[in-house]
Amino acid sequence: MSNIAASESCEYRLLGLPRWAVPVALCLLVLLVYANSFPGAFIFDDIHIVQNNPLVKDLDVVTIFRSDYWHGLEYSGLYRPLTILSLAVNRLLFGEGAWGYHLVNVLLHALASCLLWSVLIRWGFSLLLALLAAMLFAVHPVHTEVVNIVVGRSELLVAVGLLAAFAASRCAGRGAVALTGMGFIGALLAKESAITFVAMLPVADACIAGSVKVWRERWRLYAVLLTIALAWLWWRSYGIVTDLPRSTLTHAAAPLAYVDGLTRVLTALQHQWLYLKIQLFPVPLQSVYSTADLPPFITSPASLQGLLVIAATICLLVLIATGVRRKQPAAMFALLYMISFAVTANILIPIGVTIAERLAYFPSAWFCTGVAALALQLLGRFRGGQVAVACLCVYLLFLTVVCISRNRDYSDEPRLWTKEVQQNPRDYLGWQSVGETLTNHYRDLEAEAAYRTMLRLAPDYPGGLRSWTFFLLSRGRPAEAYESALKAQRISRSRGEDIAVAFDSMDIAEALLGVGRYEEGLAALEPVASFLDRVSRLHDLRARLLNALGRDEEAVAEFSRVTTIFPRSNLHFKFATSLLRLGHLEAAWVNLEKDLEVRGDTAEALNMLGVVAAQQEKWQEAQAAFGRAVQLEPENRYYQENLERSRLSTGPPGN
């Protein structure tokens, strides 16, 4: 494909720059527009995927490559081991603070911008086009979600891996094939959407060569990539080890999964036009889009919306086909843009979200390049080039200002979600995010108000009911949590969502545990016990209920099957209680020490540690433990009596 025409003076000045100057300038530009985003914060999925993820904390490479992306919480079917591995290494190098993860995200975005410039140069496009496209990509505000939220790492790694593969594919020899394959493998292991590379590379090759005959020359490379893709598909189908049943797409997050195929395709095409609008004019921006934020679904091709979407899509395809035949660069980038969205557009298959700005990160590389190509094409054809250049500069400045402004929203999670619902007060998913965020920040009154707004807007949204149930359980309101969990289960059962019904049963059991209805709690778990047999939380709840009923031998057996222990859990303390009542003093001591590691010093655990020590006639250890318990709760007379008895060494004190 021919180079873009540009003014000789501009091109001359660019050619006069050292080769390293452009990448350095792009990196400085990225650091400039994201300078106000530091130190960063953990937002949304960051809490589970990064902060509380045992795979990130422990850097267990084998387990990482055998685990689902949502390891320990659900079996989502997502496989992104390189993303998790990068987060674990990130924590090892920079600590657990959000700033280290955010710094790496910014650097990866800078690297992606430089790689885009390099790929365009290797494809034979002008330095001016490559520079303008890379600058647009570097400052585009639609990328702020990916760069500012830690789990945006997957999108960044996909872009870096695929752009590196594109660059390597232009070289000759076996080494180039190996590097291309490595880039593709890295991208696949970062996120599933990288599979589109097997189609993008042949299309790019044909457009650059101006003929599909190039495919005959490069078939070996394509065969290698196809083999990699098939091996990856096999491994993610059979290599993942999980204790959880496969999750299903929810009505709230993925409503297009529950409509007929024609409605899904027509609506998804409409959403693609929304993506284009967001990228062309990125104001306002959102992190979560619910059905309240989107136009109604298109249920008929004969409707006005259906006719408009079909007509617009056909016109676009005709323009792209005409442009490809005429070897217009913008047509090539439009085609790459469409292919890069193929997996995540809800057209071929329904996915877990309806629309999300993070999904536009890699496709926007081709969008930015297409805009640059069109601008330079117009600049070369028409007079008034200075006006065109001025318009480009104004647009670039506009994107930069919006990007810098948007960064501020990600500095604090409550601020982000509060702004989202201010933009659309009927966004029930936004209100759910507000409630969850305020819950995490212990702003309970505001959190409850947000939850009640969510329930008013979407009273039959089971995901919202579950979130509300969690809030109630965590705040010691089990009776209300019981009613909320029952309602969520009734809705899930009416929709035939068996997995959701099973998990609702655990919420019901936990609520019954909280109100002291232990036998009913066990009964609630009984129908789903075999279905959730490998779920750690099931055994945790059964153990606690059995412990409360004094059925300690059964409780110990259940406690022993718990594999995932959440932060601040008192599981080890409850386990120690049953062990102590059974006379297993050494095992009780070990679990109490673990409890002190998990929860820190608590009076109840220290008192029980003293009891265990006293029964073993370890009086010094007993006095030390009782003394610390009394310091923490000086008004507790039982702890004081135990301390006095240990000092007198008259025998094991009562519990």
XYZ file of C-alpha atoms in Angstrom, residues 136-563:
428
model
C -3.486 9.957 19.157
C -3.255 6.492 20.709
C -1.026 7.742 23.544
C -3.425 10.473 24.697
C -6.831 9.032 23.819
C -9.035 9.221 26.946
C -10.909 5.994 26.155
C -7.747 4.282 27.451
C -7.969 5.818 30.920
C -9.945 2.880 32.304
C -7.376 0.354 31.107
C -4.396 2.346 32.351
C -5.872 3.456 35.691
C -7.518 0.201 36.790
C -4.956 -2.477 37.612
C -6.861 -5.303 35.896
C -6.585 -3.300 32.692
C -3.214 -5.061 32.582
C -4.750 -7.797 30.403
C -5.684 -5.313 27.655
C -2.251 -3.701 27.820
C -0.446 -7.029 27.521
C -2.619 -8.044 24.555
C -1.785 -4.811 22.739
C 1.934 -5.074 23.496
C 2.058 -8.763 22.503
C 0.145 -8.383 19.236
C 1.905 -5.200 18.128
C 5.249 -6.860 18.858
C 4.088 -9.848 16.790
C 3.068 -7.559 13.925
C 6.493 -5.904 14.023
C 8.365 -9.229 14.115
C 6.301 -10.635 11.247
C 7.859 -8.098 8.862
C 11.292 -9.616 9.347
C 12.662 -12.637 7.484
C 13.885 -15.985 8.722
C 12.968 -18.517 11.371
C 13.830 -16.107 14.125
C 11.111 -13.768 12.930
C 8.593 -16.622 12.927
C 9.620 -17.530 16.473
C 9.311 -13.932 17.685
C 5.930 -13.540 16.000
C 4.735 -16.741 17.641
C 6.051 -15.652 21.045
C 4.231 -12.328 20.814
C 1.033 -14.150 19.873
C 1.410 -16.666 22.713
C 2.003 -13.875 25.223
C -1.100 -12.020 24.053
C -3.234 -15.189 24.153
C -2.113 -15.901 27.708
C -3.006 -12.339 28.686
C -6.549 -12.319 27.297
C -8.722 -14.394 24.970
C -9.437 -11.589 22.480
C -5.884 -11.979 21.107
C -7.172 -14.908 19.021
C -8.191 -12.342 16.375
C -4.517 -12.069 15.370
C -4.850 -15.196 13.211
C -7.181 -13.174 10.972
C -5.632 -9.720 11.337
C -2.146 -10.686 10.157
C -3.216 -12.195 6.783
C -5.505 -9.214 6.158
C -2.710 -6.738 6.960
C -0.273 -8.675 4.744
C -2.689 -8.688 1.808
C -3.459 -4.974 2.141
C 0.221 -4.013 2.371
C 1.178 -6.227 -0.577
C -1.874 -5.186 -2.567
C -2.730 -8.811 -3.318
C -3.728 -12.033 -1.598
C -0.922 -13.797 -3.462
C 1.295 -12.946 -0.502
C -0.549 -15.632 1.457
C 1.202 -18.324 -0.566
C 4.564 -16.977 0.524
C 3.647 -16.719 4.204
C 1.501 -19.800 4.708
C 4.074 -21.392 7.007
C 3.822 -18.457 9.404
C 0.028 -18.651 9.348
C 0.219 -22.401 9.992
C 2.408 -21.794 13.044
C -0.056 -19.231 14.397
C -3.009 -21.546 13.792
C -1.196 -24.375 15.589
C -0.539 -22.081 18.550
C -4.199 -21.059 18.635
C -5.404 -24.692 18.579
C -2.945 -25.681 21.320
C -4.115 -22.765 23.435
C -7.775 -23.724 22.931
C -6.999 -27.309 23.982
C -5.091 -26.243 27.096
C -7.701 -23.761 28.297
C -10.334 -26.499 27.850
C -8.476 -29.296 29.655
C -5.566 -27.769 31.558
C -7.475 -25.610 34.055
C -7.987 -27.103 37.520
C -10.815 -25.645 39.602
C -12.965 -26.535 42.595
C -15.938 -24.524 41.367
C -18.791 -25.188 38.924
C -18.778 -23.228 35.679
C -20.386 -19.793 36.033
C -23.059 -18.578 33.655
C -23.598 -15.139 32.146
C -25.999 -13.015 34.184
C -29.017 -11.169 32.802
C -27.830 -7.851 34.232
C -24.245 -7.899 32.969
C -24.900 -9.763 29.706
C -28.523 -9.255 28.629
C -27.598 -9.980 24.996
C -26.947 -13.584 26.020
C -30.671 -13.995 26.750
C -32.207 -12.655 23.528
C -32.670 -14.295 20.153
C -29.778 -14.292 17.701
C -31.185 -11.622 15.382
C -31.829 -9.202 18.256
C -28.344 -9.799 19.592
C -26.653 -9.141 16.235
C -28.687 -6.024 15.409
C -28.178 -4.579 18.892
C -24.472 -5.438 18.882
C -24.070 -3.640 15.544
C -25.768 -0.629 17.075
C -23.315 -0.803 19.976
C -20.415 -0.793 17.542
C -21.589 2.599 16.316
C -21.652 3.720 19.953
C -18.043 2.561 20.298
C -17.131 4.678 17.276
C -18.892 7.681 18.794
C -17.055 7.192 22.094
C -13.709 7.031 20.314
C -14.368 9.984 18.020
C -15.837 12.197 20.746
C -15.034 10.642 24.159
C -17.355 12.731 26.330
C -18.789 11.559 28.664
C -16.997 8.343 29.593
C -18.181 5.518 31.870
C -16.648 2.414 33.402
C -19.895 0.423 33.564
C -22.723 0.469 31.034
C -26.069 -1.013 32.038
C -29.197 -1.230 29.907
C -30.223 2.083 31.488
C -27.247 3.734 29.760
C -27.933 2.270 26.321
C -30.656 2.654 23.680
C -33.379 -0.028 23.589
C -32.486 -3.354 22.002
C -33.357 -3.709 18.319
C -35.803 -6.597 18.062
C -36.758 -6.257 14.392
C -34.802 -5.381 11.238
C -37.955 -3.655 9.942
C -37.970 -1.112 12.780
C -36.567 2.369 12.214
C -33.550 1.647 14.405
C -33.003 -1.686 12.674
C -33.155 -0.155 9.198
C -30.763 2.641 10.186
C -28.224 0.256 11.699
C -28.378 -2.141 8.748
C -28.102 0.671 6.199
C -25.226 2.357 8.011
C -23.357 -0.941 8.391
C -23.806 -1.835 4.714
C -22.590 1.608 3.644
C -19.542 1.272 5.869
C -18.711 -2.172 4.486
C -19.059 -0.893 0.900
C -16.764 2.034 1.674
C -14.194 -0.285 3.242
C -14.328 -2.729 0.305
C -13.956 0.144 -2.171
C -11.095 1.611 -0.188
C -9.264 -1.723 -0.003
C -9.541 -2.155 -3.790
C -8.175 1.357 -4.278
C -5.404 0.676 -1.753
C -6.512 3.391 0.641
C -4.742 3.077 4.016
C -7.809 4.137 6.007
C -9.763 1.188 4.597
C -7.092 -1.246 5.773
C -7.187 0.148 9.307
C -10.997 0.086 9.347
C -10.864 -3.583 8.411
C -8.331 -4.332 11.148
C -10.506 -2.404 13.598
C -13.531 -4.549 12.777
C -11.594 -7.820 13.050
C -10.026 -6.830 16.384
C -13.541 -6.333 17.784
C -14.841 -9.653 16.405
C -14.630 -11.654 19.651
C -15.811 -8.921 22.025
C -18.597 -7.334 19.950
C -21.358 -9.807 21.023
C -21.966 -10.503 17.336
C -20.382 -13.939 16.925
C -20.828 -15.016 20.560
C -22.339 -13.329 23.637
C -19.781 -12.240 26.230
C -19.970 -11.155 29.864
C -20.506 -7.437 29.187
C -22.759 -5.487 26.851
C -20.402 -2.600 26.165
C -17.200 -1.561 27.946
C -14.595 1.048 27.110
C -11.750 -1.277 28.081
C -12.682 -3.551 25.174
C -11.860 -0.708 22.784
C -8.203 -0.436 23.874
C -6.512 -2.520 21.176
C -9.070 -1.738 18.427
C -8.470 1.959 19.101
C -4.926 1.539 17.779
C -6.467 1.011 14.336
C -9.078 3.712 14.942
C -6.365 6.272 15.739
C -4.316 5.172 12.726
C -7.367 5.386 10.473
C -8.115 8.923 11.689
C -4.511 9.908 11.037
C -4.601 8.351 7.563
C -7.824 10.129 6.626
C -6.541 13.446 7.944
C -3.299 13.227 5.996
C -5.130 12.072 2.894
C -7.344 15.147 3.042
C -4.305 17.285 3.787
C -2.624 16.027 0.618
C -5.630 16.488 -1.636
C -7.070 19.844 -0.699
C -5.792 23.343 -0.290
C -5.763 25.007 3.067
C -3.388 22.504 4.562
C -2.616 24.835 7.440
C -6.277 24.751 8.484
C -6.235 20.948 8.412
C -3.077 20.858 10.511
C -4.629 23.292 12.974
C -7.741 21.093 13.257
C -5.580 18.054 13.958
C -3.664 19.918 16.644
C -6.903 21.111 18.262
C -8.302 17.549 18.238
C -5.111 16.180 19.768
C -5.227 18.870 22.445
C -8.909 18.093 23.103
C -8.136 14.397 23.653
C -5.240 15.284 25.944
C -7.355 17.584 28.118
C -10.149 15.002 28.420
C -7.612 12.288 29.301
C -6.016 14.380 32.049
C -9.443 15.311 33.404
C -10.658 11.711 33.369
C -7.592 10.555 35.331
C -8.848 12.453 38.369
C -11.959 10.279 38.536
C -9.808 7.191 39.089
C -7.893 8.692 42.006
C -10.630 7.568 44.390
C -13.115 4.738 43.838
C -16.117 6.379 45.561
C -15.560 9.466 43.403
C -15.510 7.371 40.221
C -18.787 5.571 40.837
C -20.519 8.617 42.280
C -19.749 10.509 39.081
C -21.090 7.574 37.052
C -24.499 7.705 38.726
C -24.552 11.487 38.525
C -24.338 11.111 34.740
C -27.226 8.649 34.761
C -29.183 8.395 38.030
C -31.103 5.373 36.656
C -27.968 3.252 36.194
C -28.636 0.480 38.707
C -25.280 -1.209 38.027
C -23.616 2.096 38.846
C -25.533 2.318 42.119
C -24.462 -1.238 42.938
C -20.835 -0.232 42.373
C -21.347 2.820 44.598
C -22.765 0.606 47.350
C -19.962 -1.951 47.133
C -17.297 0.737 47.088
C -18.695 2.588 50.081
C -19.017 -0.746 51.893
C -15.306 -1.398 51.325
C -14.573 2.064 52.731
C -16.856 1.458 55.766
C -19.164 4.361 54.875
C -22.189 2.331 55.861
C -24.951 4.932 55.854
C -24.052 6.107 52.356
C -23.612 2.507 51.191
C -27.058 1.541 52.436
C -28.614 4.545 50.699
C -26.922 3.517 47.431
C -28.119 -0.071 47.765
C -31.692 1.039 48.422
C -31.594 3.241 45.319
C -30.337 0.251 43.322
C -33.128 -1.961 44.652
C -35.727 0.698 43.857
C -34.487 0.919 40.256
C -34.076 -2.855 39.798
C -35.985 -4.737 42.533
C -35.686 -8.066 40.700
C -31.960 -7.859 39.942
C -30.498 -10.918 41.729
C -26.916 -9.683 41.478
C -27.916 -6.549 43.321
C -29.778 -8.571 45.932
C -26.670 -10.701 46.494
C -24.538 -7.596 46.909
C -27.082 -6.217 49.391
C -27.083 -9.566 51.207
C -23.294 -9.429 51.555
C -23.523 -5.932 53.002
C -26.123 -7.038 55.537
C -24.144 -10.128 56.551
C -20.911 -8.177 56.914
C -22.675 -5.589 59.081
C -24.270 -8.108 61.444
C -27.842 -7.946 60.121
C -28.501 -11.613 59.323
C -32.317 -11.479 59.586
C -32.533 -8.912 56.780
C -29.855 -10.778 54.831
C -31.978 -13.928 55.034
C -34.947 -12.217 53.363
C -32.730 -10.710 50.661
C -31.046 -14.043 49.903
C -34.408 -15.821 49.724
C -35.679 -13.307 47.185
C -32.533 -13.633 45.055
C -32.889 -17.398 45.097
C -36.553 -17.277 44.062
C -35.679 -15.094 41.068
C -32.714 -17.276 40.083
C -34.828 -20.425 40.367
C -37.533 -18.908 38.141
C -34.868 -18.245 35.502
C -33.404 -21.733 35.714
C -30.023 -20.472 36.941
C -28.943 -23.549 38.906
C -25.504 -22.267 39.849
C -26.936 -18.992 41.146
C -29.552 -20.931 43.150
C -26.779 -23.000 44.735
C -24.737 -19.953 45.724
C -27.864 -18.267 47.074
C -28.302 -21.322 49.294
C -24.959 -20.569 50.888
C -26.031 -16.973 51.546
C -29.223 -18.294 53.149
C -27.233 -20.719 55.302
C -24.873 -17.967 56.449
C -27.829 -15.785 57.391
C -29.410 -18.669 59.338
C -26.093 -19.190 61.108
C -26.189 -15.533 62.125
C -29.681 -15.795 63.649
C -28.917 -19.055 65.450
C -31.067 -21.368 63.309
C -28.287 -23.904 62.848
C -30.301 -26.967 61.867
C -32.155 -24.964 59.212
C -28.818 -23.698 57.928
C -27.583 -27.266 57.440
C -30.853 -28.147 55.752
C -30.469 -25.222 53.342
C -27.074 -26.564 52.272
C -28.149 -30.172 51.908
C -29.734 -29.940 48.394
C -26.622 -28.301 46.913
C -23.956 -30.175 48.893
C -23.068 -32.602 46.110
C -23.202 -29.877 43.437
C -20.856 -27.598 45.409
C -18.803 -30.346 47.023
C -15.513 -28.807 45.862
C -16.454 -25.266 46.843
C -14.497 -24.146 49.888
C -17.221 -21.859 51.218
C -19.689 -24.756 51.450
C -17.409 -26.647 53.833
C -16.664 -23.451 55.744
C -20.388 -22.895 56.389
C -21.120 -26.540 57.204
C -18.194 -26.570 59.629
C -19.396 -23.437 61.414
C -22.953 -24.744 61.687
C -21.771 -28.106 63.036
C -19.430 -26.307 65.422
C -22.335 -24.214 66.718
C -24.376 -27.399 67.240
C -21.528 -29.035 69.167
C -21.089 -31.772 66.548
C -17.344 -31.337 66.739
C -16.104 -34.492 65.022
C -18.165 -33.661 61.934
C -17.095 -30.015 62.195
C -13.401 -30.939 62.253
C -13.852 -33.051 59.123
C -15.493 -30.093 57.344
C -12.934 -27.567 58.571
C -10.185 -29.767 57.152
C -11.726 -29.502 53.677
C -11.629 -25.704 53.570
C -8.938 -24.626 51.099
